[in-house]
Amino acid sequence: MVGMGIYFLRKSKTSEQFMVAGRGIPAWAAGIAVMSAYTSSISYIAVPGKAFDSNWHPLIFALTTLPVAWFVTKYVIPHYRKKKIISVYNYLEERIGAWARIYASFSFVLFMVGRTAVILYLSSLLLTSFIDMDIRTLILIIGVVTIVYTLMGGMEAVIWTDVMQSVIMIGGLLFSAYLLTKHVFSEPDFLIQKAFDTNKFSLGDSSFSLSSRTIWVMIIYGVSENIRNLIADQNYTQKYSSTATEKDAKKSV
């Protein structure tokens, strides 16, 4: 990862090259990078654990991505490309004022600090199961390496390391599924029937209760959160803004 940061260091000569990779990223790579912004150790550890403990209620969040992505490709991306936006927060300042940029930037940083802390902790917790190292040391190493290659290579390094890590994650997922199928789930028909009998494939409570996490609450949450992600979150907008054309940006989403 650090080597990739060093490789792209020589290219990061301008702010546009550093922030949006000179707008030369292929659509497929930007798309994988956008996907990687959604997936993390939370997706791989916490969400499956929650689904196993209860049901497929968290899947509703993923499904709400589809209508929001359609809206973004139809209306938001053309506008962003027309304005040649690099930072959505600078755009807020142009439209509303400096206070809006400061508030949005501060809120984003605060949110990412908390989210990154959880991601680093869960990743390190998993690694301690087969690496004999203190979890605090692992958190420090992962954090420092990530900061170094990001600062050195800019958005181009971030996107291509996202691609590499996504391939590793998907490969690990498929390999785990293979091992589970071969060595653990020797009777898949029985297990699937058992899952149906215990409502493991349920999407949750469909009542209109205001005191529990119903399907409707998750839909509202998913739509609002994905609007924030794909329209106002620099972690996403910066990646699809790194493509060469508007068409490529739409494909990446």
mmCIF file of C-alpha atoms in Angstrom:
data_model
loop_
_atom_site.group_PDB
_atom_site.id
_atom_site.type_symbol
_atom_site.label_atom_id
_atom_site.label_comp_id
_atom_site.label_asym_id
_atom_site.label_seq_id
_atom_site.Cartn_x
_atom_site.Cartn_y
_atom_site.Cartn_z
ATOM 1 C CA MET A 1 0.000 0.000 0.000
ATOM 2 C CA VAL A 2 2.802 2.384 0.902
ATOM 3 C CA GLY A 3 4.595 1.396 -2.308
ATOM 4 C CA MET A 4 1.525 2.409 -4.279
ATOM 5 C CA GLY A 5 1.516 5.753 -2.498
ATOM 6 C CA ILE A 6 5.167 6.255 -3.452
ATOM 7 C CA TYR A 7 4.424 5.276 -7.065
ATOM 8 C CA PHE A 8 1.662 7.873 -7.433
ATOM 9 C CA LEU A 9 3.579 10.546 -5.496
ATOM 10 C CA ARG A 10 5.311 11.819 -8.634
ATOM 11 C CA LYS A 11 1.933 12.394 -10.322
ATOM 12 C CA SER A 12 0.387 14.468 -7.536
ATOM 13 C CA LYS A 13 1.766 17.827 -8.654
ATOM 14 C CA THR A 14 -1.479 19.835 -8.770
ATOM 15 C CA SER A 15 -4.481 20.112 -6.457
ATOM 16 C CA GLU A 16 -6.731 18.524 -9.095
ATOM 17 C CA GLN A 17 -4.339 15.607 -9.524
ATOM 18 C CA PHE A 18 -4.136 15.092 -5.766
ATOM 19 C CA MET A 19 -7.851 15.537 -5.037
ATOM 20 C CA VAL A 20 -9.512 13.863 -8.056
ATOM 21 C CA ALA A 21 -6.607 11.999 -9.710
ATOM 22 C CA GLY A 22 -6.587 14.395 -12.653
ATOM 23 C CA ARG A 23 -10.041 13.047 -13.550
ATOM 24 C CA GLY A 24 -8.477 10.073 -15.294
ATOM 25 C CA ILE A 25 -9.781 7.092 -13.319
ATOM 26 C CA PRO A 26 -11.678 4.384 -15.283
ATOM 27 C CA ALA A 27 -15.358 3.993 -14.430
ATOM 28 C CA TRP A 28 -14.949 0.416 -13.174
ATOM 29 C CA ALA A 29 -12.154 1.386 -10.767
ATOM 30 C CA ALA A 30 -14.094 4.372 -9.443
ATOM 31 C CA GLY A 31 -17.130 2.112 -9.031
ATOM 32 C CA ILE A 32 -15.156 -0.365 -6.951
ATOM 33 C CA ALA A 33 -13.783 2.522 -4.883
ATOM 34 C CA VAL A 34 -17.318 3.814 -4.263
ATOM 35 C CA MET A 35 -18.347 0.305 -3.225
ATOM 36 C CA SER A 36 -15.352 0.094 -0.888
ATOM 37 C CA ALA A 37 -16.533 3.277 0.817
ATOM 38 C CA TYR A 38 -19.665 1.334 1.773
ATOM 39 C CA THR A 39 -17.847 -1.803 2.896
ATOM 40 C CA SER A 40 -15.518 -2.048 5.867
ATOM 41 C CA SER A 41 -14.859 -4.243 8.878
ATOM 42 C CA ILE A 42 -18.316 -3.132 10.039
ATOM 43 C CA SER A 43 -19.812 -4.736 6.919
ATOM 44 C CA TYR A 44 -17.729 -7.887 7.274
ATOM 45 C CA ILE A 45 -17.957 -8.451 11.034
ATOM 46 C CA ALA A 46 -20.699 -6.445 12.733
ATOM 47 C CA VAL A 47 -23.483 -6.678 10.124
ATOM 48 C CA PRO A 48 -23.172 -10.467 9.502
ATOM 49 C CA GLY A 49 -23.133 -10.989 13.265
ATOM 50 C CA LYS A 50 -26.291 -8.929 13.631
ATOM 51 C CA ALA A 51 -27.969 -10.793 10.757
ATOM 52 C CA PHE A 52 -27.029 -14.153 12.276
ATOM 53 C CA ASP A 53 -28.351 -13.076 15.663
ATOM 54 C CA SER A 54 -31.662 -11.785 14.291
ATOM 55 C CA ASN A 55 -32.561 -11.604 10.566
ATOM 56 C CA TRP A 56 -31.817 -9.830 7.282
ATOM 57 C CA HIS A 57 -33.140 -6.495 8.510
ATOM 58 C CA PRO A 58 -29.820 -4.725 7.621
ATOM 59 C CA LEU A 59 -30.312 -5.714 3.951
ATOM 60 C CA ILE A 60 -32.997 -3.041 3.616
ATOM 61 C CA PHE A 61 -30.304 -0.371 3.895
ATOM 62 C CA ALA A 62 -28.485 -1.822 0.878
ATOM 63 C CA LEU A 63 -31.707 -1.990 -1.151
ATOM 64 C CA THR A 64 -32.418 1.706 -0.565
ATOM 65 C CA THR A 65 -29.156 2.486 -2.361
ATOM 66 C CA LEU A 66 -30.774 1.701 -5.727
ATOM 67 C CA PRO A 67 -33.349 4.548 -5.949
ATOM 68 C CA VAL A 68 -30.876 7.031 -4.475
ATOM 69 C CA ALA A 69 -28.191 5.980 -6.992
ATOM 70 C CA TRP A 70 -30.699 6.505 -9.822
ATOM 71 C CA PHE A 71 -31.466 10.019 -8.559
ATOM 72 C CA VAL A 72 -27.761 10.844 -8.218
ATOM 73 C CA THR A 73 -26.897 9.683 -11.740
ATOM 74 C CA LYS A 74 -29.918 11.469 -13.210
ATOM 75 C CA TYR A 75 -29.649 14.861 -11.515
ATOM 76 C CA VAL A 76 -26.669 15.273 -9.167
ATOM 77 C CA ILE A 77 -23.712 14.052 -11.210
ATOM 78 C CA PRO A 78 -24.550 16.175 -14.302
ATOM 79 C CA HIS A 79 -24.717 19.248 -12.066
ATOM 80 C CA TYR A 80 -21.467 18.418 -10.268
ATOM 81 C CA ARG A 81 -19.657 17.797 -13.559
ATOM 82 C CA LYS A 82 -20.958 21.036 -15.028
ATOM 83 C CA LYS A 83 -19.617 22.959 -12.022
ATOM 84 C CA LYS A 84 -16.344 20.954 -12.065
ATOM 85 C CA ILE A 85 -16.698 20.353 -8.359
ATOM 86 C CA ILE A 86 -13.740 18.888 -6.485
ATOM 87 C CA SER A 87 -15.014 19.443 -2.946
ATOM 88 C CA VAL A 88 -18.718 19.437 -2.112
ATOM 89 C CA TYR A 89 -17.928 21.646 0.866
ATOM 90 C CA ASN A 90 -16.441 24.373 -1.313
ATOM 91 C CA TYR A 91 -19.632 24.188 -3.357
ATOM 92 C CA LEU A 92 -21.641 24.729 -0.177
ATOM 93 C CA GLU A 93 -19.608 27.860 0.489
ATOM 94 C CA GLU A 94 -20.304 29.175 -3.019
ATOM 95 C CA ARG A 95 -24.049 28.601 -2.709
ATOM 96 C CA ILE A 96 -24.711 29.379 0.974
ATOM 97 C CA GLY A 97 -21.645 30.839 2.657
ATOM 98 C CA ALA A 98 -18.461 30.041 4.553
ATOM 99 C CA TRP A 99 -20.378 28.967 7.664
ATOM 100 C CA ALA A 100 -22.003 26.124 5.695
ATOM 101 C CA ARG A 101 -18.637 24.835 4.479
ATOM 102 C CA ILE A 102 -17.124 24.999 7.965
ATOM 103 C CA TYR A 103 -20.107 23.293 9.575
ATOM 104 C CA ALA A 104 -20.328 20.531 6.953
ATOM 105 C CA SER A 105 -16.567 19.933 6.948
ATOM 106 C CA PHE A 106 -16.424 19.775 10.741
ATOM 107 C CA SER A 107 -19.402 17.400 10.869
ATOM 108 C CA PHE A 108 -17.813 15.160 8.223
ATOM 109 C CA VAL A 109 -14.481 15.018 10.059
ATOM 110 C CA LEU A 110 -16.200 14.303 13.379
ATOM 111 C CA PHE A 111 -18.262 11.507 11.823
ATOM 112 C CA MET A 112 -15.255 9.966 10.052
ATOM 113 C CA VAL A 113 -13.143 10.020 13.220
ATOM 114 C CA GLY A 114 -15.798 7.979 15.005
ATOM 115 C CA ARG A 115 -16.399 5.630 12.071
ATOM 116 C CA THR A 116 -12.688 5.112 11.434
ATOM 117 C CA ALA A 117 -12.125 4.328 15.109
ATOM 118 C CA VAL A 118 -14.720 1.546 14.945
ATOM 119 C CA ILE A 119 -13.292 0.202 11.662
ATOM 120 C CA LEU A 120 -9.724 0.167 12.998
ATOM 121 C CA TYR A 121 -10.809 -1.524 16.212
ATOM 122 C CA LEU A 122 -12.805 -4.266 14.477
ATOM 123 C CA SER A 123 -10.049 -4.899 11.904
ATOM 124 C CA SER A 124 -7.398 -5.114 14.605
ATOM 125 C CA LEU A 125 -9.624 -7.292 16.791
ATOM 126 C CA LEU A 126 -9.915 -9.785 13.941
ATOM 127 C CA LEU A 127 -6.162 -9.737 13.268
ATOM 128 C CA THR A 128 -5.319 -10.463 16.918
ATOM 129 C CA SER A 129 -6.918 -13.889 16.488
ATOM 130 C CA PHE A 130 -3.956 -15.021 14.366
ATOM 131 C CA ILE A 131 -1.269 -12.367 14.958
ATOM 132 C CA ASP A 132 0.412 -12.296 18.355
ATOM 133 C CA MET A 133 0.438 -8.529 18.782
ATOM 134 C CA ASP A 134 -1.185 -6.038 21.120
ATOM 135 C CA ILE A 135 -4.397 -4.638 19.620
ATOM 136 C CA ARG A 136 -3.309 -1.046 20.280
ATOM 137 C CA THR A 137 -0.125 -1.624 18.291
ATOM 138 C CA LEU A 138 -2.119 -3.069 15.394
ATOM 139 C CA ILE A 139 -4.493 -0.100 15.405
ATOM 140 C CA LEU A 140 -1.515 2.270 15.303
ATOM 141 C CA ILE A 141 0.214 0.393 12.458
ATOM 142 C CA ILE A 142 -2.906 0.185 10.268
ATOM 143 C CA GLY A 143 -3.739 3.841 10.905
ATOM 144 C CA VAL A 144 -0.233 5.124 10.143
ATOM 145 C CA VAL A 145 0.125 3.046 6.946
ATOM 146 C CA THR A 146 -3.241 4.290 5.674
ATOM 147 C CA ILE A 147 -2.386 7.925 6.403
ATOM 148 C CA VAL A 148 1.038 7.631 4.744
ATOM 149 C CA TYR A 149 -0.100 6.187 1.396
ATOM 150 C CA THR A 150 -3.071 8.563 1.257
ATOM 151 C CA LEU A 151 -0.964 11.672 1.840
ATOM 152 C CA MET A 152 1.737 10.531 -0.580
ATOM 153 C CA GLY A 153 -0.349 9.385 -3.535
ATOM 154 C CA GLY A 154 -3.557 11.368 -3.179
ATOM 155 C CA MET A 155 -6.878 10.165 -4.571
ATOM 156 C CA GLU A 156 -5.263 8.035 -7.276
ATOM 157 C CA ALA A 157 -3.446 5.967 -4.648
ATOM 158 C CA VAL A 158 -6.619 5.749 -2.561
ATOM 159 C CA ILE A 159 -8.718 4.456 -5.469
ATOM 160 C CA TRP A 160 -6.230 1.848 -6.676
ATOM 161 C CA THR A 161 -5.578 0.569 -3.154
ATOM 162 C CA ASP A 162 -9.362 0.402 -2.727
ATOM 163 C CA VAL A 163 -9.498 -1.768 -5.850
ATOM 164 C CA MET A 164 -6.756 -4.040 -4.525
ATOM 165 C CA GLN A 165 -8.346 -4.348 -1.087
ATOM 166 C CA SER A 166 -11.788 -4.995 -2.599
ATOM 167 C CA VAL A 167 -10.405 -7.874 -4.668
ATOM 168 C CA ILE A 168 -8.840 -9.323 -1.506
ATOM 169 C CA MET A 169 -12.085 -8.892 0.463
ATOM 170 C CA ILE A 170 -14.274 -10.481 -2.212
ATOM 171 C CA GLY A 171 -11.759 -13.295 -2.688
ATOM 172 C CA GLY A 172 -11.724 -13.909 1.061
ATOM 173 C CA LEU A 173 -15.511 -13.899 1.153
ATOM 174 C CA LEU A 174 -15.764 -16.461 -1.660
ATOM 175 C CA PHE A 175 -13.078 -18.643 -0.082
ATOM 176 C CA SER A 176 -14.853 -18.510 3.285
ATOM 177 C CA ALA A 177 -18.127 -19.463 1.610
ATOM 178 C CA TYR A 178 -16.358 -22.407 -0.040
ATOM 179 C CA LEU A 179 -14.874 -23.613 3.253
ATOM 180 C CA LEU A 180 -18.198 -23.267 5.050
ATOM 181 C CA THR A 181 -20.014 -25.158 2.314
ATOM 182 C CA LYS A 182 -17.458 -27.949 2.221
ATOM 183 C CA HIS A 183 -16.589 -28.450 5.887
ATOM 184 C CA VAL A 184 -19.373 -26.941 7.995
ATOM 185 C CA PHE A 185 -22.611 -26.802 6.039
ATOM 186 C CA SER A 186 -22.641 -30.435 4.960
ATOM 187 C CA GLU A 187 -26.443 -30.402 4.782
ATOM 188 C CA PRO A 188 -27.370 -27.094 3.063
ATOM 189 C CA ASP A 189 -31.033 -28.051 2.515
ATOM 190 C CA PHE A 190 -31.501 -28.663 6.228
ATOM 191 C CA LEU A 191 -29.786 -25.398 7.159
ATOM 192 C CA ILE A 192 -31.819 -23.337 4.673
ATOM 193 C CA GLN A 193 -35.046 -24.871 5.952
ATOM 194 C CA LYS A 194 -33.936 -24.199 9.524
ATOM 195 C CA ALA A 195 -33.233 -20.570 8.617
ATOM 196 C CA PHE A 196 -36.720 -20.209 7.138
ATOM 197 C CA ASP A 197 -38.295 -21.836 10.195
ATOM 198 C CA THR A 198 -36.562 -19.376 12.527
ATOM 199 C CA ASN A 199 -37.275 -16.327 10.301
ATOM 200 C CA LYS A 200 -33.597 -15.688 9.590
ATOM 201 C CA PHE A 201 -34.442 -14.505 6.057
ATOM 202 C CA SER A 202 -37.061 -12.062 7.316
ATOM 203 C CA LEU A 203 -36.529 -8.358 6.576
ATOM 204 C CA GLY A 204 -37.993 -7.417 9.939
ATOM 205 C CA ASP A 205 -41.185 -6.124 11.475
ATOM 206 C CA SER A 206 -43.574 -4.582 8.930
ATOM 207 C CA SER A 207 -45.849 -2.928 11.492
ATOM 208 C CA PHE A 208 -46.138 0.842 11.845
ATOM 209 C CA SER A 209 -44.886 0.890 15.422
ATOM 210 C CA LEU A 210 -42.875 3.944 16.449
ATOM 211 C CA SER A 211 -41.115 2.119 19.277
ATOM 212 C CA SER A 212 -39.227 -0.581 17.333
ATOM 213 C CA ARG A 213 -36.898 -0.927 14.337
ATOM 214 C CA THR A 214 -39.446 -1.721 11.666
ATOM 215 C CA ILE A 215 -38.930 -2.104 7.923
ATOM 216 C CA TRP A 216 -40.295 1.420 7.395
ATOM 217 C CA VAL A 217 -37.851 2.952 9.854
ATOM 218 C CA MET A 218 -34.966 1.227 8.066
ATOM 219 C CA ILE A 219 -36.232 2.449 4.675
ATOM 220 C CA ILE A 220 -36.367 6.049 5.920
ATOM 221 C CA TYR A 221 -32.930 5.697 7.481
ATOM 222 C CA GLY A 222 -31.460 4.019 4.387
ATOM 223 C CA VAL A 223 -32.773 6.631 1.955
ATOM 224 C CA SER A 224 -31.638 9.586 4.081
ATOM 225 C CA GLU A 225 -28.229 8.051 4.813
ATOM 226 C CA ASN A 226 -27.590 7.143 1.172
ATOM 227 C CA ILE A 227 -28.579 10.646 0.087
ATOM 228 C CA ARG A 228 -25.957 11.956 2.487
ATOM 229 C CA ASN A 229 -23.414 9.403 1.271
ATOM 230 C CA LEU A 230 -23.757 9.879 -2.482
ATOM 231 C CA ILE A 231 -24.498 13.608 -2.568
ATOM 232 C CA ALA A 232 -22.780 15.263 0.388
ATOM 233 C CA ASP A 233 -20.082 12.860 1.620
ATOM 234 C CA GLN A 234 -16.622 13.677 0.280
ATOM 235 C CA ASN A 235 -15.638 10.042 0.730
ATOM 236 C CA TYR A 236 -18.009 9.127 -2.126
ATOM 237 C CA THR A 237 -18.293 12.242 -4.297
ATOM 238 C CA GLN A 238 -14.533 12.608 -4.601
ATOM 239 C CA LYS A 239 -14.251 9.111 -6.046
ATOM 240 C CA TYR A 240 -16.892 9.351 -8.742
ATOM 241 C CA SER A 241 -15.651 12.864 -9.547
ATOM 242 C CA SER A 242 -12.251 11.347 -10.408
ATOM 243 C CA THR A 243 -13.540 9.828 -13.657
ATOM 244 C CA ALA A 244 -12.828 11.309 -17.074
ATOM 245 C CA THR A 245 -16.387 11.961 -18.247
ATOM 246 C CA GLU A 246 -19.905 12.416 -16.924
ATOM 247 C CA LYS A 247 -20.857 9.066 -18.446
ATOM 248 C CA ASP A 248 -18.042 7.326 -16.568
ATOM 249 C CA ALA A 249 -19.075 9.017 -13.319
ATOM 250 C CA LYS A 250 -22.621 7.701 -13.760
ATOM 251 C CA LYS A 251 -21.327 4.207 -14.495
ATOM 252 C CA SER A 252 -19.236 4.230 -11.328
ATOM 253 C CA VAL A 253 -22.328 4.871 -9.204
#
